[in-house]
Short mmCIF file of C-alpha atoms in Angstrom, two decimals:
data_model
loop_
_atom_site.label_atom_id
_atom_site.label_comp_id
_atom_site.label_asym_id
_atom_site.label_seq_id
_atom_site.Cartn_x
_atom_site.Cartn_y
_atom_site.Cartn_z
CA MET A 1 -0.14 0.19 -0.30
CA SER A 2 2.44 2.25 -0.89
CA HIS A 3 1.90 6.34 -0.82
CA ARG A 4 3.45 9.75 -1.96
CA ARG A 5 6.30 10.78 0.88
CA ARG A 6 5.08 12.33 3.03
CA SER A 7 7.35 15.61 5.28
CA HIS A 8 8.09 12.67 7.63
CA ALA A 9 9.29 10.08 6.05
CA ALA A 10 10.54 7.32 8.05
CA VAL A 11 14.31 6.90 6.59
CA ALA A 12 14.94 10.07 4.36
CA PRO A 13 15.06 13.22 5.55
CA PRO A 14 12.30 15.60 5.36
CA PRO A 15 12.26 17.41 2.13
CA PRO A 16 12.98 21.16 1.71
CA GLU A 17 9.98 23.23 2.62
CA GLY A 18 7.58 23.47 -0.16
CA ASP A 19 8.99 20.21 -1.59
CA GLY A 20 6.94 16.88 -1.48
CA GLY A 21 4.12 17.59 1.63
CA GLY A 22 1.92 19.78 -0.62
CA SER A 23 -1.17 17.47 0.11
CA SER A 24 -0.35 17.66 4.32
CA PRO A 25 -1.60 20.50 5.88
CA GLY A 26 0.65 22.50 7.79
CA LYS A 27 4.56 22.91 7.48
CA ALA A 28 5.65 19.86 9.90
CA GLY A 29 8.30 22.90 11.40
CA ARG A 30 6.02 25.30 12.54
CA ILE A 31 4.02 22.10 14.52
CA ARG A 32 6.19 21.40 18.31
CA PRO A 33 6.07 17.41 18.34
CA TRP A 34 4.90 15.70 21.34
CA PRO A 35 7.57 13.32 22.67
CA GLU A 36 5.70 9.65 22.39
CA ARG A 37 5.83 9.23 25.84
CA ARG A 38 4.54 12.02 26.86
CA VAL A 39 1.18 10.74 23.96
CA LEU A 40 1.12 7.00 25.47
CA ALA A 41 0.72 9.20 29.74
CA LEU A 42 -1.65 11.53 28.26
CA ALA A 43 -3.59 8.12 26.63
CA MET A 44 -3.31 5.78 29.40
CA ALA A 45 -4.27 8.46 32.25
CA PHE A 46 -7.57 9.15 29.16
CA ARG A 47 -8.52 5.03 29.09
CA ALA A 48 -7.58 4.33 32.42
CA ALA A 49 -10.38 6.80 33.68
CA ASN A 50 -12.59 5.40 30.39
CA ALA A 51 -12.90 2.21 31.59
CA LEU A 52 -13.59 3.47 35.46
CA LEU A 53 -16.61 4.71 33.70
CA VAL A 54 -18.07 2.32 31.35
CA ARG A 55 -20.39 1.03 33.71
CA THR A 56 -22.52 0.20 30.60
CA TYR A 57 -23.68 -3.68 29.09
CA PHE A 58 -23.24 -3.47 25.01
CA ASN A 59 -22.66 -7.00 23.47
CA PRO A 60 -22.97 -10.36 25.31
CA ASP A 61 -19.36 -11.43 23.59
CA GLU A 62 -17.46 -9.05 26.52
CA HIS A 63 -18.67 -11.46 29.17
CA TRP A 64 -19.74 -15.00 27.65
CA GLN A 65 -17.06 -15.08 25.07
CA CYS A 66 -13.71 -13.65 27.24
CA LEU A 67 -14.29 -13.39 30.64
CA GLU A 68 -16.60 -15.64 30.79
CA VAL A 69 -14.20 -18.21 29.58
CA ALA A 70 -11.16 -16.68 31.53
CA HIS A 71 -12.77 -17.05 34.28
CA ARG A 72 -13.45 -21.27 33.57
CA ILE A 73 -9.33 -21.78 33.30
CA ALA A 74 -8.86 -19.20 36.06
CA PHE A 75 -10.93 -20.44 38.83
CA GLY A 76 -12.31 -23.70 37.60
CA TYR A 77 -15.77 -22.83 36.91
CA GLY A 78 -17.67 -20.99 34.15
CA HIS A 79 -20.16 -21.31 31.77
CA LEU A 80 -19.03 -22.32 27.88
CA THR A 81 -21.96 -21.24 25.28
CA TRP A 82 -22.51 -23.68 22.81
CA GLU A 83 -19.44 -21.86 20.40
CA TRP A 84 -16.85 -23.25 22.45
CA LYS A 85 -18.74 -26.90 22.14
CA ARG A 86 -18.49 -26.53 18.66
CA GLY A 87 -15.07 -25.25 18.26
CA LEU A 88 -15.92 -21.62 16.67
CA ARG A 89 -14.03 -19.63 19.74
CA GLY A 90 -10.13 -19.59 20.21
CA TYR A 91 -8.14 -19.59 23.68
CA LEU A 92 -5.80 -16.72 22.71
CA HIS A 93 -7.46 -13.97 23.89
CA PRO A 94 -9.24 -15.48 26.98
CA LEU A 95 -6.02 -16.62 28.53
CA ILE A 96 -4.81 -12.95 27.93
CA PHE A 97 -7.09 -12.43 31.03
CA ALA A 98 -7.36 -15.85 32.71
CA ALA A 99 -3.57 -14.94 33.43
CA LEU A 100 -5.36 -11.41 34.79
CA TYR A 101 -7.63 -13.12 36.79
CA LYS A 102 -5.02 -15.48 38.52
CA PHE A 103 -2.64 -12.61 39.14
CA LEU A 104 -5.38 -10.83 41.46
CA ALA A 105 -5.79 -14.77 43.17
CA PHE A 106 -2.14 -14.36 43.81
CA LEU A 107 -2.38 -10.83 45.61
CA HIS A 108 -5.51 -11.90 47.25
CA LEU A 109 -7.82 -8.65 45.08
CA ASP A 110 -10.27 -10.59 43.81
CA THR A 111 -13.02 -8.93 45.40
CA PRO A 112 -15.97 -7.48 43.23
CA TRP A 113 -14.65 -4.20 42.16
CA PHE A 114 -11.08 -5.85 40.83
CA MET A 115 -13.08 -8.57 39.00
CA ALA A 116 -15.49 -6.24 37.59
CA MET A 117 -13.11 -3.36 36.49
CA ALA A 118 -9.95 -5.11 36.34
CA PRO A 119 -10.09 -6.06 32.97
CA ARG A 120 -11.48 -3.44 31.44
CA LEU A 121 -8.22 -1.56 33.15
CA LEU A 122 -5.92 -4.16 31.16
CA GLN A 123 -8.48 -3.74 27.95
CA SER A 124 -7.40 0.75 28.55
CA VAL A 125 -3.59 -0.18 28.59
CA PHE A 126 -4.23 -2.13 25.15
CA ALA A 127 -6.48 0.44 23.71
CA SER A 128 -3.55 3.68 25.50
CA PHE A 129 -1.05 2.06 22.94
CA GLY A 130 -3.87 1.63 20.08
CA ASP A 131 -4.57 5.56 20.34
CA LEU A 132 -0.10 5.90 20.94
CA TYR A 133 -0.21 3.70 16.96
CA LEU A 134 -2.68 6.06 15.65
CA TYR A 135 -0.85 8.81 16.61
CA LYS A 136 2.30 7.72 14.67
CA LEU A 137 0.62 6.01 11.82
CA SER A 138 -0.59 9.87 10.99
CA LYS A 139 2.33 11.25 11.76
CA LEU A 140 4.08 9.11 9.07
CA ILE A 141 1.64 9.42 6.86
CA PHE A 142 0.85 13.04 7.15
CA ASN A 143 2.75 14.91 9.83
CA GLU A 144 2.94 15.93 13.27
CA HIS A 145 -0.04 18.47 13.18
CA VAL A 146 -2.46 16.08 11.58
CA ALA A 147 -1.11 13.21 14.18
CA GLN A 148 -1.81 15.98 17.19
CA TRP A 149 -5.81 16.74 15.84
CA THR A 150 -5.74 12.62 14.81
CA LEU A 151 -5.40 11.84 19.11
CA PHE A 152 -8.20 14.46 19.51
CA SER A 153 -10.90 12.52 17.28
CA GLN A 154 -9.74 9.38 18.72
CA LEU A 155 -10.32 10.93 22.25
CA VAL A 156 -13.09 12.66 22.09
CA ASN A 157 -15.22 10.40 19.15
CA TRP A 158 -18.28 8.59 21.87
CA PHE A 159 -18.37 5.40 20.15
CA MET A 160 -14.06 4.73 20.47
CA PHE A 161 -14.82 6.06 24.14
CA PHE A 162 -17.95 3.64 24.86
CA CYS A 163 -15.87 0.78 23.12
CA ILE A 164 -12.40 0.33 23.27
CA THR A 165 -11.95 -0.15 26.65
CA ARG A 166 -14.21 -3.72 26.42
CA THR A 167 -13.24 -6.80 26.66
CA LEU A 168 -14.38 -7.55 23.23
CA SER A 169 -12.27 -9.40 20.94
CA ASN A 170 -12.98 -6.57 18.02
CA SER A 171 -11.68 -4.30 20.70
CA LEU A 172 -7.91 -6.34 20.62
CA GLU A 173 -8.22 -6.38 17.09
CA THR A 174 -8.54 -2.84 16.29
CA VAL A 175 -5.45 -2.18 18.48
CA LEU A 176 -3.63 -5.49 16.50
CA THR A 177 -4.63 -3.58 13.33
CA VAL A 178 -3.22 0.17 13.30
CA ALA A 179 -0.32 -1.19 15.55
CA GLY A 180 0.05 -3.44 12.35
CA LEU A 181 -0.54 -0.60 9.78
CA TYR A 182 2.02 1.61 11.49
CA TYR A 183 4.86 -0.55 11.18
CA TRP A 184 3.87 -1.80 7.58
CA PHE A 185 4.12 1.54 6.60
CA VAL A 186 7.10 2.19 8.05
CA ALA A 187 8.49 -0.76 6.24
CA ILE A 188 7.39 0.77 2.82
CA GLU A 189 9.26 3.47 3.50
CA SER A 190 12.01 1.93 4.54
CA SER A 191 12.32 0.07 1.69
CA LYS A 192 11.98 3.21 -0.64
CA GLY A 193 15.03 4.57 1.38
CA ILE A 194 16.96 1.27 0.71
CA SER A 195 16.34 1.98 -2.90
CA VAL A 196 17.09 5.75 -3.18
CA ILE A 197 20.76 4.86 -1.15
CA SER A 198 21.65 1.54 -3.21
CA LYS A 199 20.24 0.27 -6.24
CA GLN A 200 22.79 -2.31 -6.03
CA GLN A 201 21.02 -3.40 -2.71
CA ALA A 202 17.59 -3.43 -4.14
CA THR A 203 18.58 -5.99 -6.51
CA SER A 204 18.67 -8.56 -3.51
CA TYR A 205 16.20 -9.56 -1.29
CA GLN A 206 16.41 -7.50 1.97
CA SER A 207 13.15 -7.79 4.35
CA PRO A 208 12.42 -4.38 6.43
CA GLN A 209 12.36 -5.55 10.25
CA SER A 210 9.33 -3.79 10.59
CA ARG A 211 7.60 -5.78 7.72
CA LYS A 212 8.19 -8.73 9.88
CA MET A 213 6.69 -7.08 12.77
CA ALA A 214 3.39 -5.97 11.10
CA LEU A 215 2.83 -9.77 9.58
CA LEU A 216 3.32 -11.19 13.34
CA ILE A 217 0.90 -8.72 14.69
CA ALA A 218 -1.79 -9.09 11.40
CA ALA A 219 -1.16 -12.98 11.83
CA LEU A 220 -1.97 -12.20 15.96
CA ALA A 221 -4.99 -10.24 14.76
CA CYS A 222 -6.22 -12.56 12.65
CA ALA A 223 -5.88 -15.41 15.36
CA ILE A 224 -7.57 -13.52 17.59
CA ARG A 225 -10.52 -12.45 15.09
CA PRO A 226 -10.47 -14.60 12.21
CA THR A 227 -12.47 -12.09 9.98
CA SER A 228 -9.43 -9.65 10.06
CA ALA A 229 -7.99 -11.19 7.34
CA ILE A 230 -10.55 -9.43 5.18
CA THR A 231 -7.98 -6.17 6.48
CA TRP A 232 -4.88 -7.24 6.12
CA LEU A 233 -6.16 -9.59 2.27
CA TYR A 234 -6.53 -5.58 1.17
CA VAL A 235 -3.32 -4.46 2.32
CA GLY A 236 -1.27 -7.10 1.33
CA LEU A 237 -2.22 -7.73 -2.11
CA LEU A 238 -1.81 -4.30 -3.06
CA ASP A 239 1.51 -4.02 -1.84
CA PHE A 240 2.02 -7.62 -3.44
CA ILE A 241 1.79 -6.41 -6.95
CA GLN A 242 4.32 -3.94 -6.31
CA ILE A 243 6.96 -6.23 -4.71
CA LYS A 244 9.59 -7.07 -6.97
CA PHE A 245 10.72 -10.20 -4.73
CA LYS A 246 7.13 -11.89 -4.94
CA CYS A 247 8.29 -15.62 -4.57
CA GLN A 248 10.82 -14.46 -1.45
CA PHE A 249 8.38 -12.44 0.42
CA LEU A 250 5.67 -14.80 0.31
CA PHE A 251 8.04 -18.09 1.34
CA LEU A 252 9.86 -16.23 3.28
CA GLU A 253 8.14 -13.92 5.51
CA VAL A 254 4.17 -14.26 5.29
CA ILE A 255 4.14 -18.40 5.37
CA PRO A 256 6.45 -18.73 7.89
CA LEU A 257 5.36 -16.29 10.76
CA GLY A 258 1.65 -17.60 9.80
CA ALA A 259 1.99 -20.79 10.04
CA ILE A 260 4.43 -20.37 13.45
CA VAL A 261 1.19 -18.36 14.85
CA LEU A 262 -1.11 -20.92 13.81
CA ALA A 263 0.43 -23.43 15.03
CA VAL A 264 0.84 -21.82 18.48
CA THR A 265 -2.60 -20.90 18.45
CA THR A 266 -3.49 -24.48 17.68
CA PHE A 267 -1.60 -26.18 20.13
CA LEU A 268 -3.26 -23.40 22.52
CA ASP A 269 -6.64 -24.77 21.35
CA TRP A 270 -5.89 -27.87 21.24
CA TRP A 271 -5.04 -28.50 24.94
CA MET A 272 -7.56 -26.41 26.13
CA HIS A 273 -10.20 -28.03 23.99
CA GLY A 274 -8.95 -31.41 25.05
CA SER A 275 -8.97 -32.26 20.87
CA TRP A 276 -7.61 -31.02 17.96
CA VAL A 277 -9.79 -28.18 16.41
CA ILE A 278 -8.71 -25.51 13.44
CA VAL A 279 -10.76 -22.78 14.86
CA PRO A 280 -10.16 -20.13 12.42
CA LEU A 281 -10.98 -22.86 9.79
CA ASN A 282 -14.70 -23.79 12.18
CA PHE A 283 -14.89 -20.15 12.31
CA LEU A 284 -15.12 -18.76 8.87
CA LYS A 285 -16.73 -21.89 7.70
CA PHE A 286 -19.51 -20.66 10.03
CA ASN A 287 -20.07 -16.71 10.09
CA LEU A 288 -18.65 -16.41 6.40
CA PHE A 289 -19.63 -19.94 4.20
CA SER A 290 -22.90 -21.01 5.84
CA SER A 291 -24.13 -17.32 6.88
CA GLY A 292 -24.84 -19.31 10.84
CA GLY A 293 -24.74 -15.88 12.39
CA ASP A 294 -28.23 -14.62 10.46
CA TYR A 295 -29.14 -16.97 13.63
CA TYR A 296 -29.08 -13.29 15.72
CA GLY A 297 -30.67 -11.20 13.17
CA THR A 298 -29.82 -9.77 9.59
CA HIS A 299 -29.94 -6.58 8.41
CA VAL A 300 -30.02 -4.39 4.59
CA PHE A 301 -27.16 -4.99 2.55
CA HIS A 302 -26.40 -0.84 3.12
CA TRP A 303 -26.93 -1.34 6.94
CA TYR A 304 -22.65 -0.48 7.37
CA PHE A 305 -23.20 2.28 4.63
CA THR A 306 -26.18 4.21 5.45
CA GLN A 307 -26.40 3.37 9.83
CA GLY A 308 -23.87 1.28 11.17
CA PHE A 309 -20.83 3.35 10.44
CA PRO A 310 -22.24 7.05 10.22
CA SER A 311 -23.81 6.26 13.81
CA MET A 312 -19.59 5.18 14.66
CA ILE A 313 -18.48 8.46 13.52
CA TRP A 314 -21.25 10.26 14.62
CA THR A 315 -20.18 13.54 14.08
CA PHE A 316 -16.98 13.09 13.10
CA LEU A 317 -18.29 12.47 9.64
CA PRO A 318 -18.39 15.30 7.49
CA PHE A 319 -14.55 16.38 8.97
CA SER A 320 -13.61 12.43 7.49
CA VAL A 321 -14.78 12.39 3.92
CA PHE A 322 -13.40 16.45 3.69
CA GLY A 323 -10.28 14.62 5.03
CA ILE A 324 -10.55 11.65 2.34
CA ILE A 325 -11.20 14.10 -0.70
CA LYS A 326 -8.47 16.55 0.63
CA SER A 327 -5.75 14.39 1.37
CA ARG A 328 -6.10 12.19 -1.92
CA GLU A 329 -5.37 9.08 0.44
CA TRP A 330 -6.95 6.54 -1.99
CA LYS A 331 -5.90 3.29 -1.22
CA LEU A 332 -6.22 4.29 2.72
CA SER A 333 -9.37 5.13 2.22
CA GLY A 334 -10.08 2.45 0.33
CA LEU A 335 -9.47 0.10 3.25
CA ILE A 336 -12.69 1.58 5.08
CA ALA A 337 -14.97 1.17 1.75
CA TRP A 338 -13.67 -1.81 1.44
CA VAL A 339 -14.26 -3.91 4.68
CA LEU A 340 -17.23 -1.75 4.91
CA GLY A 341 -18.18 -3.43 1.67
CA VAL A 342 -16.91 -7.17 2.92
CA TYR A 343 -19.16 -7.38 5.84
CA SER A 344 -22.51 -5.84 3.93
CA ILE A 345 -22.23 -9.01 2.38
CA LEU A 346 -22.91 -10.85 5.72
CA GLY A 347 -27.06 -11.01 7.21
CA HIS A 348 -25.85 -10.67 10.29
CA LYS A 349 -24.24 -7.04 10.87
CA GLU A 350 -22.96 -5.12 14.18
CA PHE A 351 -21.29 -2.03 14.89
CA ARG A 352 -18.03 -3.47 16.51
CA PHE A 353 -17.41 -5.58 13.38
CA VAL A 354 -16.33 -2.59 11.64
CA LEU A 355 -14.59 -1.06 14.53
CA PRO A 356 -11.05 -1.34 13.33
CA VAL A 357 -11.45 1.16 10.72
CA LEU A 358 -12.96 3.83 12.82
CA PRO A 359 -9.41 5.15 13.81
CA LEU A 360 -8.46 5.19 10.09
CA ALA A 361 -11.23 7.40 9.32
CA LEU A 362 -11.18 9.55 12.41
CA MET A 363 -7.33 10.27 11.02
CA PHE A 364 -9.16 11.77 8.01
CA SER A 365 -11.10 14.01 10.27
CA GLY A 366 -7.71 14.86 12.15
CA TYR A 367 -6.45 15.92 8.57
CA CYS A 368 -9.54 17.81 7.95
CA LEU A 369 -9.09 19.93 11.22
CA ALA A 370 -5.49 20.60 10.76
CA ALA A 371 -5.97 21.68 7.39
CA MET A 372 -8.83 24.24 9.18
CA SER A 373 -6.08 25.65 11.14
CA GLN A 374 -3.71 26.22 8.78
CA PHE A 375 -6.15 28.78 7.34
CA LYS A 376 -5.47 31.07 9.95
CA GLY A 377 -2.07 31.96 8.92
CA LYS A 378 -2.58 32.09 5.75
CA THR A 379 -5.63 35.13 5.25
CA PRO A 380 -6.20 38.37 7.05
CA HIS A 381 -9.13 37.02 8.18
CA ARG A 382 -7.21 35.12 10.98
CA LYS A 383 -9.74 35.80 13.44
CA ARG A 384 -12.91 34.39 11.31
CA HIS A 385 -10.87 31.83 10.42
CA PHE A 386 -9.45 30.34 13.76
CA SER A 387 -13.36 30.66 14.54
CA ARG A 388 -13.92 28.51 12.07
CA LEU A 389 -12.32 25.56 13.84
CA GLN A 390 -12.78 26.69 17.08
CA LEU A 391 -16.55 26.44 16.79
CA SER A 392 -15.99 22.94 14.93
CA VAL A 393 -14.03 21.58 17.80
CA ILE A 394 -16.57 22.49 20.00
CA PHE A 395 -19.35 21.30 18.25
CA LEU A 396 -17.59 17.92 17.88
CA ILE A 397 -16.90 18.23 21.80
CA ILE A 398 -20.37 18.83 22.24
CA THR A 399 -22.16 16.15 19.77
CA ASN A 400 -19.60 12.99 21.25
CA VAL A 401 -19.00 13.93 24.98
CA PRO A 402 -22.72 13.69 26.06
CA MET A 403 -23.40 11.26 24.13
CA ALA A 404 -20.16 9.50 25.14
CA LEU A 405 -21.16 9.29 28.89
CA TYR A 406 -24.85 8.34 28.59
CA MET A 407 -23.84 5.60 26.79
CA SER A 408 -21.68 4.34 29.33
CA LEU A 409 -22.87 5.55 32.45
CA LEU A 410 -26.64 5.40 31.98
CA HIS A 411 -27.94 3.03 28.94
CA GLN A 412 -28.18 -0.43 30.02
CA ARG A 413 -26.46 -0.01 33.08
CA GLY A 414 -29.28 -2.49 35.17
CA THR A 415 -27.73 -5.78 33.92
CA GLU A 416 -24.49 -4.67 35.34
CA ASP A 417 -25.30 -3.30 38.37
CA VAL A 418 -27.22 -6.10 39.52
CA MET A 419 -24.78 -8.65 39.01
CA PHE A 420 -22.24 -6.17 40.95
CA TYR A 421 -24.79 -6.56 43.41
CA LEU A 422 -25.14 -10.29 43.47
CA SER A 423 -21.17 -10.48 43.74
CA LYS A 424 -21.48 -8.63 47.33
CA GLU A 425 -24.20 -10.06 48.52
CA ALA A 426 -22.70 -13.87 47.91
CA HIS A 427 -19.10 -12.56 48.72
CA ASP A 428 -20.79 -12.33 52.27
CA GLY A 429 -23.38 -15.35 51.97
CA ARG A 430 -26.78 -14.49 51.78
CA VAL A 431 -26.88 -16.01 48.34
CA LYS A 432 -28.10 -19.82 47.55
CA GLY A 433 -28.81 -19.60 43.77
CA VAL A 434 -30.30 -17.47 41.47
CA LEU A 435 -32.20 -17.48 38.28
CA PHE A 436 -32.26 -15.63 35.17
CA LEU A 437 -35.56 -14.69 33.93
CA MET A 438 -34.81 -12.42 30.97
CA PRO A 439 -33.34 -13.28 27.68
CA CYS A 440 -30.57 -14.99 27.56
CA HIS A 441 -26.86 -13.63 28.41
CA SER A 442 -28.55 -10.50 28.83
CA THR A 443 -26.46 -10.03 32.04
CA PRO A 444 -22.41 -11.34 33.10
CA TYR A 445 -22.07 -14.56 35.31
CA TYR A 446 -19.40 -16.15 37.10
CA SER A 447 -16.96 -13.96 36.00
CA THR A 448 -18.11 -10.72 37.85
CA LEU A 449 -20.50 -13.36 40.39
CA HIS A 450 -16.81 -15.11 41.51
CA SER A 451 -18.96 -17.77 43.74
CA SER A 452 -19.48 -21.33 42.66
CA LEU A 453 -22.86 -20.98 43.33
CA PRO A 454 -25.60 -22.72 41.49
CA MET A 455 -27.31 -20.42 38.74
CA ARG A 456 -29.78 -20.84 35.79
CA PHE A 457 -30.55 -18.80 32.76
CA LEU A 458 -32.89 -19.17 29.42
CA ASP A 459 -30.90 -20.80 26.96
CA CYS A 460 -30.94 -19.95 23.28
CA THR A 461 -28.40 -22.33 21.59
CA PRO A 462 -29.26 -22.73 17.95
CA SER A 463 -31.22 -25.81 17.31
CA ASP A 464 -30.66 -27.59 13.87
CA ASN A 465 -33.94 -28.18 13.75
CA LYS A 466 -35.58 -25.29 12.41
CA GLY A 467 -38.86 -23.53 14.03
CA ILE A 468 -38.02 -24.90 17.37
CA LEU A 469 -37.72 -21.73 19.99
CA ASP A 470 -35.65 -21.48 22.18
CA GLU A 471 -35.86 -21.27 25.57
CA SER A 472 -35.55 -17.05 25.69
CA ASP A 473 -38.15 -16.84 22.55
CA ARG A 474 -41.01 -19.63 24.70
CA PHE A 475 -40.57 -17.62 27.62
CA LEU A 476 -40.95 -14.36 26.00
CA MET A 477 -43.77 -15.66 24.44
CA ASN A 478 -45.25 -16.76 28.09
CA PRO A 479 -43.47 -15.80 30.81
CA LEU A 480 -46.28 -17.88 33.81
CA ASP A 481 -46.94 -20.75 31.96
CA PHE A 482 -43.27 -21.31 31.51
CA VAL A 483 -41.69 -20.87 34.35
CA GLY A 484 -44.16 -22.99 36.16
CA GLU A 485 -43.77 -25.61 33.57
CA VAL A 486 -39.64 -25.46 33.69
CA PHE A 487 -38.57 -24.66 37.37
CA GLY A 488 -41.76 -26.02 39.57
CA ASN A 489 -41.50 -24.22 42.33
CA LEU A 490 -38.54 -22.19 41.96
CA SER A 491 -37.45 -23.59 45.50
CA SER A 492 -33.85 -24.10 44.76
CA PHE A 493 -33.06 -20.26 43.74
CA SER A 494 -32.66 -17.99 46.72
CA HIS A 495 -33.12 -14.98 44.04
CA ILE A 496 -34.32 -14.40 40.46
CA VAL A 497 -33.41 -11.86 38.27
CA LEU A 498 -35.60 -9.98 35.38
CA PHE A 499 -36.83 -6.78 33.38
CA GLU A 500 -39.64 -5.03 34.25
CA SER A 501 -41.67 -6.08 31.36
CA GLU A 502 -41.82 -9.31 31.99
CA GLU A 503 -41.75 -9.27 36.30
CA ARG A 504 -45.76 -8.44 35.89
CA HIS A 505 -46.37 -11.15 34.00
CA VAL A 506 -45.04 -13.87 36.77
CA LEU A 507 -45.99 -11.49 40.29
CA GLU A 508 -48.55 -14.05 41.28
CA LEU A 509 -46.34 -16.77 40.99
CA LEU A 510 -43.68 -15.57 42.25
CA SER A 511 -45.79 -14.27 45.67
CA ARG A 512 -46.87 -17.59 45.66
CA ASN A 513 -43.22 -19.16 46.07
CA SER A 514 -42.24 -16.85 48.74
CA PHE A 515 -40.36 -14.01 46.89
CA GLN A 516 -40.58 -10.37 47.74
CA GLU A 517 -39.00 -7.32 45.62
CA VAL A 518 -35.36 -6.08 46.91
CA ARG A 519 -33.46 -4.64 44.55
CA ARG A 520 -34.42 -2.72 41.63
CA PHE A 521 -31.31 -0.91 39.23
CA PHE A 522 -32.10 1.19 36.76
CA HIS A 523 -31.76 -0.53 33.23
CA SER A 524 -32.95 1.90 29.99
CA HIS A 525 -34.72 5.05 28.76
CA PHE A 526 -36.41 3.01 25.58
CA LYS A 527 -36.42 0.49 24.30
CA ILE A 528 -33.64 -1.12 22.11
CA ASP A 529 -34.80 -4.67 20.18
CA ARG A 530 -38.01 -5.85 22.78
CA ALA A 531 -40.43 -4.30 24.98
CA LEU A 532 -38.86 -1.55 27.23
CA GLN A 533 -36.81 -3.09 29.39
CA SER A 534 -37.05 0.65 31.95
CA SER A 535 -35.09 -1.58 34.77
CA VAL A 536 -34.28 -4.89 36.69
CA ALA A 537 -36.12 -6.30 39.67
CA VAL A 538 -34.75 -8.41 41.85
CA TYR A 539 -36.30 -10.70 43.92
CA SER A 540 -35.75 -12.99 46.79
CA THR A 541 -37.00 -15.67 49.73
CA MET A 542 -37.96 -14.60 53.32
CA ASP A 543 -35.81 -16.98 54.27
CA VAL A 544 -33.07 -14.71 52.54
CA LEU A 545 -34.03 -11.94 53.81
#
């Protein structure tokens, strides 16, 4: 993915003023560079606060496909969903957090607060390195001025704040994608520098170490999230066309590094699954080739372009579009379009699937803001043009920060709060068993409770026979009859958790079994995909009270 040389090339010295940097806003010499340690420190402090402010529930995979599995590895108990039994998930990502849990237990810090917050704090460290590498990538492709505004865009964007510190595999995939792209572009600049310095060296095969690092990071991203191959297929193929030593590149770099990572992850999966399983193959086969993800709902083809990605980038969208057009970095902007286009082919769509290209779009927003700030030095109407930049910054802040805080602190927080409450109750010995009468995977589970107590939730494992309803659907259709038929007199549970929208249907049954309300937690102001789930209620038996 070759690109025009910018004023901050990786190898060659900066070109003279007015040469080679015509498409980058601002002169690099006018901007005081920020030390990378300062950028990393700022990012770490910001993301740590970010992690502590994220108190809401977004996607079940944050808990059920990562932390729940990690808790099972570390402590011997935790629920494995059907995906793990079919070999659709790999253990590399959960093992990172299993090591964290072991560390907390060793220090006797596996208390309710640390068990709930430590995983997101660890992810915040990864996220801060993602911020740093986005800053470095922007500086490499454009210049210091653009890099600083890119960092601003990255930190202010509401969806990045809302999602990047969550323990989703997509969050770590995003960090690895940005870091890998940085090393890939460094390798391109290194190759240019070598060819300029010595034509004789260009006749022998040389591989920049940064390209090997990029390939290694890309392989890790694909191991954690196999669909990351969509991104790296585009990046690799565009530059493969221009690489002189194609066979050496394939057989001395791509295949060996990919094989090593595949071998290590396959060994880990064999060790944990207890049998040989190639997770990337199973994952791609289920999600791409058999449309297995459609079980969880589908969207129209254009959803990512008209609803999904615009909602994520939000009010940065016009700035990003302007930056794409003004910078003329078509190959990098083409990567964004490629990822959105390929994912659009799949029926099942989610915001988090295209999270890895959101930082790239925000980088173009940074380019636009840097270009706007340049105008103030080229026109006598400085105050007016400065005000345009200032108003743009204020506009971006007031349209992103309140939304980030609302979505992170308020919207759908009840299911997180109720598990934190139950974990403290269980820690004090006041819980004997919990029944969740709500759609499956609506709350965290053992990874937050951290007590080996009997719990039961409504199962939603896909059936091989179409038309058969799972327990979640059966409960929502007729709550009272379902509970009476499946759970009988409810005597094996001390606590029952349910949404307010279903509560009224089973109040009489709960009363007959000596349950009464003990706590209620706010959950949402408006409905998402079902009836309004405004609050989460906790009922407990008299003997526990």
